Coordinates of N, CA, C and O in Angstrom, one line a residue:
M97 N 9.3 -39.0 18.8 CA 9.0 -38.7 17.5 C 10.1 -39.0 16.5 O 11.3 -38.7 16.8
E98 N 9.8 -39.6 15.4 CA 10.8 -40.0 14.5 C 11.2 -38.9 13.5 O 10.3 -38.0 13.2
V99 N 12.4 -38.9 13.0 CA 12.8 -37.9 12.0 C 12.0 -38.0 10.7 O 11.7 -37.0 10.1
T100 N 11.6 -39.2 10.4 CA 10.9 -39.4 9.1 C 9.6 -38.7 9.1 O 9.0 -38.4 8.1
A101 N 9.0 -38.5 10.3 CA 7.7 -37.8 10.4 C 7.9 -36.3 10.1 O 6.9 -35.6 9.7
L102 N 9.1 -35.8 10.2 CA 9.3 -34.3 10.0 C 9.7 -34.1 8.5 O 9.7 -32.9 8.1
L103 N 10.0 -35.1 7.7 CA 10.5 -34.9 6.4 C 9.5 -34.1 5.5 O 10.0 -33.2 4.8
P104 N 8.3 -34.4 5.5 CA 7.4 -33.6 4.6 C 7.4 -32.2 4.9 O 7.4 -31.3 4.0
G105 N 7.4 -31.8 6.2 CA 7.4 -30.4 6.6 C 8.7 -29.8 6.2 O 8.7 -28.6 5.7
L106 N 9.8 -30.5 6.3 CA 11.1 -29.9 6.0 C 11.2 -29.7 4.5 O 11.8 -28.7 4.0
L107 N 10.7 -30.7 3.7 CA 10.7 -30.5 2.3 C 9.9 -29.3 1.8 O 10.3 -28.6 0.9
F108 N 8.8 -29.1 2.5 CA 8.0 -27.9 2.1 C 8.7 -26.6 2.4 O 8.8 -25.7 1.6
I109 N 9.4 -26.6 3.6 CA 10.1 -25.4 4.0 C 11.3 -25.1 3.1 O 11.5 -24.0 2.6
F110 N 12.0 -26.1 2.7 CA 13.3 -25.9 2.0 C 13.1 -25.9 0.5 O 14.0 -25.5 -0.2
Y111 N 12.0 -26.3 0.0 CA 11.8 -26.3 -1.5 C 10.7 -25.4 -2.0 O 10.9 -24.6 -2.9
F112 N 9.6 -25.4 -1.3 CA 8.4 -24.7 -1.8 C 8.4 -23.2 -1.4 O 8.1 -22.3 -2.1
V113 N 8.8 -23.0 -0.1 CA 8.9 -21.6 0.4 C 9.8 -20.7 -0.4 O 9.5 -19.6 -0.9
P114 N 11.1 -21.2 -0.7 CA 12.0 -20.3 -1.5 C 11.4 -20.2 -2.9 O 11.6 -19.1 -3.5
L115 N 10.8 -21.2 -3.5 CA 10.2 -21.1 -4.8 C 9.1 -20.0 -4.9 O 9.1 -19.2 -5.8
I116 N 8.3 -20.0 -3.9 CA 7.2 -19.0 -3.8 C 7.8 -17.6 -3.7 O 7.4 -16.7 -4.3
F117 N 8.9 -17.5 -2.8 CA 9.5 -16.2 -2.7 C 10.1 -15.7 -4.0 O 10.0 -14.5 -4.3
V118 N 10.8 -16.6 -4.7 CA 11.4 -16.2 -6.0 C 10.3 -15.8 -7.0 O 10.5 -14.7 -7.7
I119 N 9.2 -16.5 -7.1 CA 8.2 -16.1 -8.0 C 7.6 -14.7 -7.6 O 7.4 -13.9 -8.4
W120 N 7.4 -14.5 -6.3 CA 6.8 -13.2 -5.8 C 7.8 -12.1 -6.2 O 7.4 -11.0 -6.6
F121 N 9.1 -12.3 -6.0 CA 10.1 -11.3 -6.3 C 10.1 -11.0 -7.8 O 10.2 -9.8 -8.1
M122 N 10.0 -12.0 -8.6 CA 10.0 -11.8 -10.1 C 8.8 -11.0 -10.5 O 8.9 -10.0 -11.3
V123 N 7.6 -11.3 -9.9 CA 6.4 -10.6 -10.3 C 6.5 -9.1 -9.8 O 6.1 -8.2 -10.5
T124 N 7.1 -8.9 -8.6 CA 7.3 -7.5 -8.1 C 8.2 -6.7 -9.0 O 7.9 -5.6 -9.3
I125 N 9.3 -7.3 -9.4 CA 10.3 -6.6 -10.3 C 9.7 -6.3 -11.6 O 9.8 -5.2 -12.1
V126 N 8.9 -7.2 -12.2 CA 8.3 -6.9 -13.5 C 7.3 -5.8 -13.4 O 7.2 -4.9 -14.2
G127 N 6.5 -5.8 -12.3 CA 5.6 -4.7 -12.1 C 6.2 -3.3 -11.9 O 5.8 -2.3 -12.5
Q128 N 7.4 -3.3 -11.2 CA 8.1 -2.1 -11.1 C 8.7 -1.6 -12.4 O 8.7 -0.4 -12.7
L129 N 9.2 -2.5 -13.2 CA 9.8 -2.2 -14.4 C 8.7 -1.6 -15.4 O 9.0 -0.7 -16.2
K130 N 7.5 -2.2 -15.4 CA 6.4 -1.7 -16.2 C 6.1 -0.3 -15.8 O 5.9 0.6 -16.7
A131 N 6.0 0.0 -14.5 CA 5.7 1.3 -14.1 C 6.8 2.3 -14.5 O 6.5 3.4 -14.9
Q132 N 8.0 1.9 -14.4 CA 9.2 2.8 -14.7 C 9.1 3.0 -16.2 O 9.4 4.2 -16.7
T133 N 8.8 2.0 -17.0 CA 8.8 2.2 -18.5 C 7.7 3.2 -18.9 O 7.9 4.1 -19.7
K134 N 6.5 3.1 -18.2 CA 5.4 4.0 -18.5 C 5.8 5.4 -18.1 O 5.5 6.3 -18.9
L135 N 6.4 5.6 -17.0 CA 6.9 6.9 -16.6 C 7.9 7.5 -17.6 O 7.8 8.7 -18.0
L136 N 8.8 6.7 -18.0 CA 9.8 7.2 -18.9 C 9.2 7.5 -20.3 O 9.6 8.5 -20.9
K137 N 8.2 6.8 -20.7 CA 7.5 7.1 -22.0 C 6.8 8.4 -21.9 O 6.8 9.2 -22.8
Q138 N 6.2 8.7 -20.7 CA 5.5 10.0 -20.5 C 6.5 11.1 -20.5 O 6.2 12.2 -21.1
I139 N 7.6 10.9 -19.9 CA 8.7 12.0 -19.9 C 9.2 12.2 -21.3 O 9.4 13.4 -21.7
H140 N 9.4 11.2 -22.0 CA 9.9 11.3 -23.4 C 8.9 12.1 -24.3 O 9.3 12.9 -25.1
E141 N 7.6 11.8 -24.1 CA 6.6 12.5 -24.9 C 6.6 14.0 -24.5 O 6.4 14.8 -25.4
K142 N 6.8 14.3 -23.3 CA 6.8 15.7 -22.8 C 8.0 16.5 -23.3 O 7.9 17.7 -23.6
I143 N 9.1 15.9 -23.4 CA 10.3 16.6 -23.9 C 10.6 16.4 -25.3 O 11.6 16.9 -25.8
K144 N 9.8 15.7 -26.1 CA 10.0 15.5 -27.5 C 10.0 16.8 -28.2 O 9.2 17.7 -28.1
I145 N 11.1 17.0 -29.0 CA 11.3 18.2 -29.8 C 10.7 18.0 -31.2 O 11.2 17.1 -31.9
P146 N 9.8 18.8 -31.6 CA 9.3 18.6 -33.0 C 10.4 18.9 -34.0 O 11.2 19.9 -33.9
E147 N 10.4 18.1 -35.1 CA 11.4 18.3 -36.1 C 10.9 19.2 -37.2 O 9.8 19.4 -37.6

């Protein structure tokens, strides 16, 4: 088996798999930050002192 036959598979592993992982990580972080922001807004409304 020649090395050139493996190149498309190696390119997929070394370029696309990390890219997919980074995108998944970013989407996960954004989702967590949205949930945290929502929770903090709820806490802020509950402790808000009327002026």
